[in-house]
mmCIF file of C-alpha atoms in Angstrom:
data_model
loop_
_atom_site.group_PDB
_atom_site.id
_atom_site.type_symbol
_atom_site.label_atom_id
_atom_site.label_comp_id
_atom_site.label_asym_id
_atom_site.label_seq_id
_atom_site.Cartn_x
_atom_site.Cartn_y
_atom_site.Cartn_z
ATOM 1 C CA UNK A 278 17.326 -6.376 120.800
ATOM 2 C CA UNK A 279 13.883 -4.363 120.330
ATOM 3 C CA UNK A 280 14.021 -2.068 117.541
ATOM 4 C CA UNK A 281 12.663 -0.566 114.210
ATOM 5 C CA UNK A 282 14.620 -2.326 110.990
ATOM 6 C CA UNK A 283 14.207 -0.763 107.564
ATOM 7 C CA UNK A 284 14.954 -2.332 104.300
ATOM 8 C CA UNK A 285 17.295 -2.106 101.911
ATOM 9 C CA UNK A 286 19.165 0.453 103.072
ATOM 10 C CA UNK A 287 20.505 1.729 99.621
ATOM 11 C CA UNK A 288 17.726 0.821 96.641
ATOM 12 C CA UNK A 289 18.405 2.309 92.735
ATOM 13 C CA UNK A 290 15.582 2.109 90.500
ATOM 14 C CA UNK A 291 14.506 3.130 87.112
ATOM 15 C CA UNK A 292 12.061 5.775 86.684
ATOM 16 C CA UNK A 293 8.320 4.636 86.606
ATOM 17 C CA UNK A 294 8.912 1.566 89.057
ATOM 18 C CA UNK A 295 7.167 0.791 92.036
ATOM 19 C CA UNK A 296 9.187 0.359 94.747
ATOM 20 C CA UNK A 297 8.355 -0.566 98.414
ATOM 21 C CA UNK A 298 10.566 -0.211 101.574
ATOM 22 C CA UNK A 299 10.117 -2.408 104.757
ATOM 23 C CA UNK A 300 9.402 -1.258 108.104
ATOM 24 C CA UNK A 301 9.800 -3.899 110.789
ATOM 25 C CA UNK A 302 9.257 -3.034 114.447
ATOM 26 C CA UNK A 303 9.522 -5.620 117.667
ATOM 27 C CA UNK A 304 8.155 -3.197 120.295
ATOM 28 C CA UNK A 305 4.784 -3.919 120.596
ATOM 29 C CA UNK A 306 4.070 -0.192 119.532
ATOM 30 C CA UNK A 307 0.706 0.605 117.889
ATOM 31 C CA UNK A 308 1.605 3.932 115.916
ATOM 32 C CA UNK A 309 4.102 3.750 112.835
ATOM 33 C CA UNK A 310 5.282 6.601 111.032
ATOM 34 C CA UNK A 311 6.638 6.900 107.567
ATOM 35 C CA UNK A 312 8.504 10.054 107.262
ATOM 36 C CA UNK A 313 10.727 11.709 103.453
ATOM 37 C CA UNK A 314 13.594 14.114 104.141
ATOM 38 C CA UNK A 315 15.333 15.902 101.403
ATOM 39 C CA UNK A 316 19.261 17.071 101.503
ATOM 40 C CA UNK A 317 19.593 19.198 104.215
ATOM 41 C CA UNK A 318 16.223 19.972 105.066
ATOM 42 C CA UNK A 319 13.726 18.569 107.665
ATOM 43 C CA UNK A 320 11.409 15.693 107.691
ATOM 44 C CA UNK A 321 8.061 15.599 106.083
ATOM 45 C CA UNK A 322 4.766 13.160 106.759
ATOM 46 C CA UNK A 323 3.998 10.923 104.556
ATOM 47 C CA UNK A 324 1.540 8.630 106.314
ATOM 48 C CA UNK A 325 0.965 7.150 110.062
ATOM 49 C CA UNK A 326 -1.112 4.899 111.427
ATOM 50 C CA UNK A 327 -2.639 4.583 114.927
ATOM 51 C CA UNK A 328 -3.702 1.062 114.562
ATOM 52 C CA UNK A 329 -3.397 -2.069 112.678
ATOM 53 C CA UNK A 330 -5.816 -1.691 109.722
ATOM 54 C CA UNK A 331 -5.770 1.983 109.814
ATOM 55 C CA UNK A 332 -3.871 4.631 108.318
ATOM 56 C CA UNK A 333 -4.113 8.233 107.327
ATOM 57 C CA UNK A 334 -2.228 10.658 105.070
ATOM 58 C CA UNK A 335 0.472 12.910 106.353
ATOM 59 C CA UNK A 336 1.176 16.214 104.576
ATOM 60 C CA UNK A 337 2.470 14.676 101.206
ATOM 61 C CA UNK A 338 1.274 11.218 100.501
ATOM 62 C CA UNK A 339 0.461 11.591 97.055
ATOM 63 C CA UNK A 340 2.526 9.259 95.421
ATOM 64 C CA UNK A 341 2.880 6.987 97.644
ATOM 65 C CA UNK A 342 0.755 4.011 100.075
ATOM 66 C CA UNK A 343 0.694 1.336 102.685
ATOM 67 C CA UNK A 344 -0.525 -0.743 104.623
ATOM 68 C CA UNK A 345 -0.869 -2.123 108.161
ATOM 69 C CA UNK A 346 -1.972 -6.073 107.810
ATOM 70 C CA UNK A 347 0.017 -6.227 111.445
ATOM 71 C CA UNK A 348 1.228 -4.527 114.202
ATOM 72 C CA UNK A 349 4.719 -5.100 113.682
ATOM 73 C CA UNK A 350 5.411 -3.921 109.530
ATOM 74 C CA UNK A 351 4.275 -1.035 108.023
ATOM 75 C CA UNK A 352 5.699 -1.220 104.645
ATOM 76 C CA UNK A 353 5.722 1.937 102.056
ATOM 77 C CA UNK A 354 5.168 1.435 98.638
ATOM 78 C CA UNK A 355 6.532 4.599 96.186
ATOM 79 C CA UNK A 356 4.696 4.341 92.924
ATOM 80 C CA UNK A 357 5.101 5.955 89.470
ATOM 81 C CA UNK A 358 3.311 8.940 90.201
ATOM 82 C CA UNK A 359 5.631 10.387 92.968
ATOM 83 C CA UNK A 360 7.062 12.530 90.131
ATOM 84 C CA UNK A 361 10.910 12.912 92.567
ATOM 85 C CA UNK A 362 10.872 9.778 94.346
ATOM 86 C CA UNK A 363 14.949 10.092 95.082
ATOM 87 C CA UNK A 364 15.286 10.806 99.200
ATOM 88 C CA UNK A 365 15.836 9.518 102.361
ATOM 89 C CA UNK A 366 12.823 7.870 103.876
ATOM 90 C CA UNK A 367 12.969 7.161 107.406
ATOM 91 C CA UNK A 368 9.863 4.819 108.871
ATOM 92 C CA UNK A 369 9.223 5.415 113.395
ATOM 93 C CA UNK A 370 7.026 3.964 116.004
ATOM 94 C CA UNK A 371 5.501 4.622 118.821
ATOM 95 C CA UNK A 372 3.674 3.048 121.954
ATOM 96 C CA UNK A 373 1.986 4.003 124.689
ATOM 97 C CA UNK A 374 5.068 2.359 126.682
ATOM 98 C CA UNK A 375 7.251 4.459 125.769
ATOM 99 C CA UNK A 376 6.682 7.725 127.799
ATOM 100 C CA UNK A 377 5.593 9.651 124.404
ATOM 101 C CA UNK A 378 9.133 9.269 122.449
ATOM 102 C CA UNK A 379 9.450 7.760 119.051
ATOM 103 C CA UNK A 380 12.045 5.699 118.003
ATOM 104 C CA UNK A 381 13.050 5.889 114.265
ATOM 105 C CA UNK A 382 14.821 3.185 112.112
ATOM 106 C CA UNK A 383 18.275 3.859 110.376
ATOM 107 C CA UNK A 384 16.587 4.475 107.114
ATOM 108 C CA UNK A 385 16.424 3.830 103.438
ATOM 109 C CA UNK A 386 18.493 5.410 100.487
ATOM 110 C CA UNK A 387 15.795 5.155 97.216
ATOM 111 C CA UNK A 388 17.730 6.552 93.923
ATOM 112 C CA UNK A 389 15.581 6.479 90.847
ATOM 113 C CA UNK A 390 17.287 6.697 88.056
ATOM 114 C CA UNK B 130 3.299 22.321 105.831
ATOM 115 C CA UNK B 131 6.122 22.188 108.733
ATOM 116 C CA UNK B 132 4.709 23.134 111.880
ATOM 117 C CA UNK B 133 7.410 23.548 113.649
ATOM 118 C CA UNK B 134 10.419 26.058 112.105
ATOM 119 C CA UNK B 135 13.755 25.743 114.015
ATOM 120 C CA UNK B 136 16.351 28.787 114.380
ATOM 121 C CA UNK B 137 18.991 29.341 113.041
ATOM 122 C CA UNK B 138 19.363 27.331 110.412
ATOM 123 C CA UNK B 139 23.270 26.394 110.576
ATOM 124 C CA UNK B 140 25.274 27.154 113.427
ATOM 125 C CA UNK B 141 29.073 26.924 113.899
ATOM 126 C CA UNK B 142 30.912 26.934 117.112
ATOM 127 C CA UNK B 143 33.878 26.133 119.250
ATOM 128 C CA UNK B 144 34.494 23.237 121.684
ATOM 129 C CA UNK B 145 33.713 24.265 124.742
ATOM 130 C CA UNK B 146 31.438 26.830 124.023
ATOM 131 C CA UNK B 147 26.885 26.424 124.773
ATOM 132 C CA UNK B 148 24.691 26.420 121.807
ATOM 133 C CA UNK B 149 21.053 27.438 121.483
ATOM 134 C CA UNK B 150 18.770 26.728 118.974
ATOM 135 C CA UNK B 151 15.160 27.684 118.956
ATOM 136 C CA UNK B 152 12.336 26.450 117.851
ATOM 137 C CA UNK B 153 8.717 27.769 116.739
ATOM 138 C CA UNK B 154 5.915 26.132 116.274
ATOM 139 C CA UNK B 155 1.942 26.864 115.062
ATOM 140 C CA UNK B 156 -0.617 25.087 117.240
ATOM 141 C CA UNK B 157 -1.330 23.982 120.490
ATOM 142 C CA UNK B 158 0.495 20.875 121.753
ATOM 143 C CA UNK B 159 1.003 18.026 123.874
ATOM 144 C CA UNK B 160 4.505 18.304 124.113
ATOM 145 C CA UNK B 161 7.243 18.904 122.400
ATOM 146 C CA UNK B 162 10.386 17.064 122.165
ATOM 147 C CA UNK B 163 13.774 17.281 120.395
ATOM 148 C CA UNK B 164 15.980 15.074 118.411
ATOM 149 C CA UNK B 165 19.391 14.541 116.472
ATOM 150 C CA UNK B 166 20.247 12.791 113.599
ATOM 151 C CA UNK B 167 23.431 12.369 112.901
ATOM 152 C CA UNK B 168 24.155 12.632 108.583
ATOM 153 C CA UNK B 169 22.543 10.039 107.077
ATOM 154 C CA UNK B 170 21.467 8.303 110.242
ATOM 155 C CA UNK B 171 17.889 7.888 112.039
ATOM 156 C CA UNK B 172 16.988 10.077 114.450
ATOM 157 C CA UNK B 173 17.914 9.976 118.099
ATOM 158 C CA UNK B 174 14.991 10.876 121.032
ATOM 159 C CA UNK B 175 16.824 13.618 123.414
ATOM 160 C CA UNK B 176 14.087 15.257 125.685
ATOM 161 C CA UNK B 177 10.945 15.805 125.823
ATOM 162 C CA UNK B 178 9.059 18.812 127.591
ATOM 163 C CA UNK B 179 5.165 18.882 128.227
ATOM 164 C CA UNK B 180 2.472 21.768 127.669
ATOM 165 C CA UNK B 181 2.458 22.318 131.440
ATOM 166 C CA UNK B 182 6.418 22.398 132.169
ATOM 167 C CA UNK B 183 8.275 25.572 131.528
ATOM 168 C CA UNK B 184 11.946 24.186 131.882
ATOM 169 C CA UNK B 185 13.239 20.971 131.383
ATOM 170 C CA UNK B 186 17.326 19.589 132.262
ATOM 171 C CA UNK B 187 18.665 16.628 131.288
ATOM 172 C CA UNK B 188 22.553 16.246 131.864
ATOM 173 C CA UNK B 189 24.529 18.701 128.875
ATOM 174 C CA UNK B 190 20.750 19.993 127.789
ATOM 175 C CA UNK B 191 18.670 22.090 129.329
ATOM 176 C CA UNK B 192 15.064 22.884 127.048
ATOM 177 C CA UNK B 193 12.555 25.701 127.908
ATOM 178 C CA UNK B 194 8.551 25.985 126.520
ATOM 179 C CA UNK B 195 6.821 29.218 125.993
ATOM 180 C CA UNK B 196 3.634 28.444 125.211
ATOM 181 C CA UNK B 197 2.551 31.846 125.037
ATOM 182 C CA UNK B 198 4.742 32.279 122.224
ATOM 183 C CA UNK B 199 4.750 28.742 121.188
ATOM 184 C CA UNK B 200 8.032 28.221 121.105
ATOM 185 C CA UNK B 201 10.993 26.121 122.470
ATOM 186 C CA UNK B 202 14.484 26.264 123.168
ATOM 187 C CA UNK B 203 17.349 23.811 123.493
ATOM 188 C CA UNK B 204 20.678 24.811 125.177
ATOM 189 C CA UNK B 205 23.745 21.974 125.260
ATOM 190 C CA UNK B 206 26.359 23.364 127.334
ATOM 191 C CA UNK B 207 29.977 22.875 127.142
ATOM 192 C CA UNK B 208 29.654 21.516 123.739
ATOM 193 C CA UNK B 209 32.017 18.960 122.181
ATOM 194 C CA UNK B 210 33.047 18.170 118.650
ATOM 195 C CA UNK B 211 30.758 14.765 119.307
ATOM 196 C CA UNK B 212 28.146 17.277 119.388
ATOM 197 C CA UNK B 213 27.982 18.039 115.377
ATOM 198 C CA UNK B 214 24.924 16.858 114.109
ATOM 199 C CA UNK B 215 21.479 18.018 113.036
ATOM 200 C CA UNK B 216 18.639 18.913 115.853
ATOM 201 C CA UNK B 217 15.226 18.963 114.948
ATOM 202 C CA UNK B 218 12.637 19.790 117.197
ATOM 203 C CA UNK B 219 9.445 18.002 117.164
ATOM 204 C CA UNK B 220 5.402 18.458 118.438
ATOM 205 C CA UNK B 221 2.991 16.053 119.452
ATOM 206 C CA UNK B 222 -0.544 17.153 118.764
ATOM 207 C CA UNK B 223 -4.221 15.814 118.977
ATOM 208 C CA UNK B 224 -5.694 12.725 119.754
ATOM 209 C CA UNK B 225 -4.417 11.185 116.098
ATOM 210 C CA UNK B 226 -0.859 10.905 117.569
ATOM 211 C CA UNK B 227 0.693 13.323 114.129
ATOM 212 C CA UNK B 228 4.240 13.874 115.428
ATOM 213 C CA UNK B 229 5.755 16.361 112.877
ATOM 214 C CA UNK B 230 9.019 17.722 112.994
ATOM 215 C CA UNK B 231 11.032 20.815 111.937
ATOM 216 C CA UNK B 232 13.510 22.173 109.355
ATOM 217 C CA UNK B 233 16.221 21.415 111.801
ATOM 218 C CA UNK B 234 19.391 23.373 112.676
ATOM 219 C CA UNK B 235 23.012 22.153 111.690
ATOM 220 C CA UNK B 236 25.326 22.066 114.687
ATOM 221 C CA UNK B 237 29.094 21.926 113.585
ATOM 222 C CA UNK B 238 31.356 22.154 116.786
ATOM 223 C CA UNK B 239 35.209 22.240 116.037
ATOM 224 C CA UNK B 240 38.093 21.816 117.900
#
């Protein structure tokens, strides 16, 4: 089935890792989204990118990067500095297929401990 | 910074009964659309309205624009306790493809 798969879905780690969570589409969409979302609140951009090769910073990348080597992963890497790296991160897509909606993945539980 | 802010916050109500939530939002758009996400789930597409439609219907949901006022609202009628979940509503703007989303409101239907 097409989709969006993120991995793992529950990840510990100890404070001042890296860590990086996969994003895997098979739509053929060009734009991938990383998005963080908090306990009860909303979700918040981290970084998208239109294209493969091409990125740019959402509204609170610090902290954080990726990359786009192809059109189907868009993997996010949390580093050291993200000073509260705990969350739920939740990675999209979209295409110009598919009449303007985005389809999200079943995200990732990160717990640094 | 969240451009879009979603109203109320948490709302409870009884099976049976329509819920409205409302959305606001700070510059112009492409469209709009809403979503749910069920706890600890992704988030599931719903409906989508454009700039130039006023009113959109789409079997228990029915979604209006103001662009005037920039803001939305999205009705689901005859809710059911299937229903709880949170609905954020979500704007599409520029060329760049940003889609960012609201705080969401918490829908808790009961029996």
């Amino acid at each position: 089935d097409g989709g969006i798969t993120q991995s793992p879905k529950y990840l510990f780690r100890k404070e001042g890792q890296n860590v990086t969570l996969s994003c895997e589409q098979n739509l053929n969409h060009d734009a991938m989204y990383w998005y963080r979302q908090d306990p009860g609140q909303g979700l918040r951009l981290i970084y998208y990118s239109q294209i493969v090769n091409d990125f740019q910073k959402g509204d609170i990348a610090e902290g954080y990067s990726v990359s786009r080597e192809k059109k189907e992963s868009f993997p996010l890497t949390v580093t050291s500095a993200q000073k509260n790296p705990t969350a739920f991160y939740l990675c999209a897509s979209f295409g110009a297929f598919s009449g303007n909606t985005i389809y999200f993945g079943e995200g990732s539980w990160l717990t640094v401990v | 910074s969240q451009q879009g802010e979603e109203d109320p916050q948490a709302l409870s109500i009884q099976e049976g009964e329509n819920a409205t939530m409302n959305c606001s939002y700070k510059t112009s758009i492409n469209n709009l659309q809403w979503y749910r996400q069920n706890s600890g789930r992704g988030l599931v597409h719903l409906i989508l309205i454009r700039s130039n439609e006023r009113e959109k219907h789409s079997g228990r949901l029915r979604v209006t624009l103001d662009t005037s006022k920039k803001s939305s609202s999205l009705l689901i009628t005859a809710s059911r306790a299937a229903d709880t979940a949170s609905y954020f509503c979500a704007t599409l703007t520029g060329t760049a493809s940003k889609l960012t989303f609201g705080t969401g409101t918490r829908l808790q239907v009961t029996l």
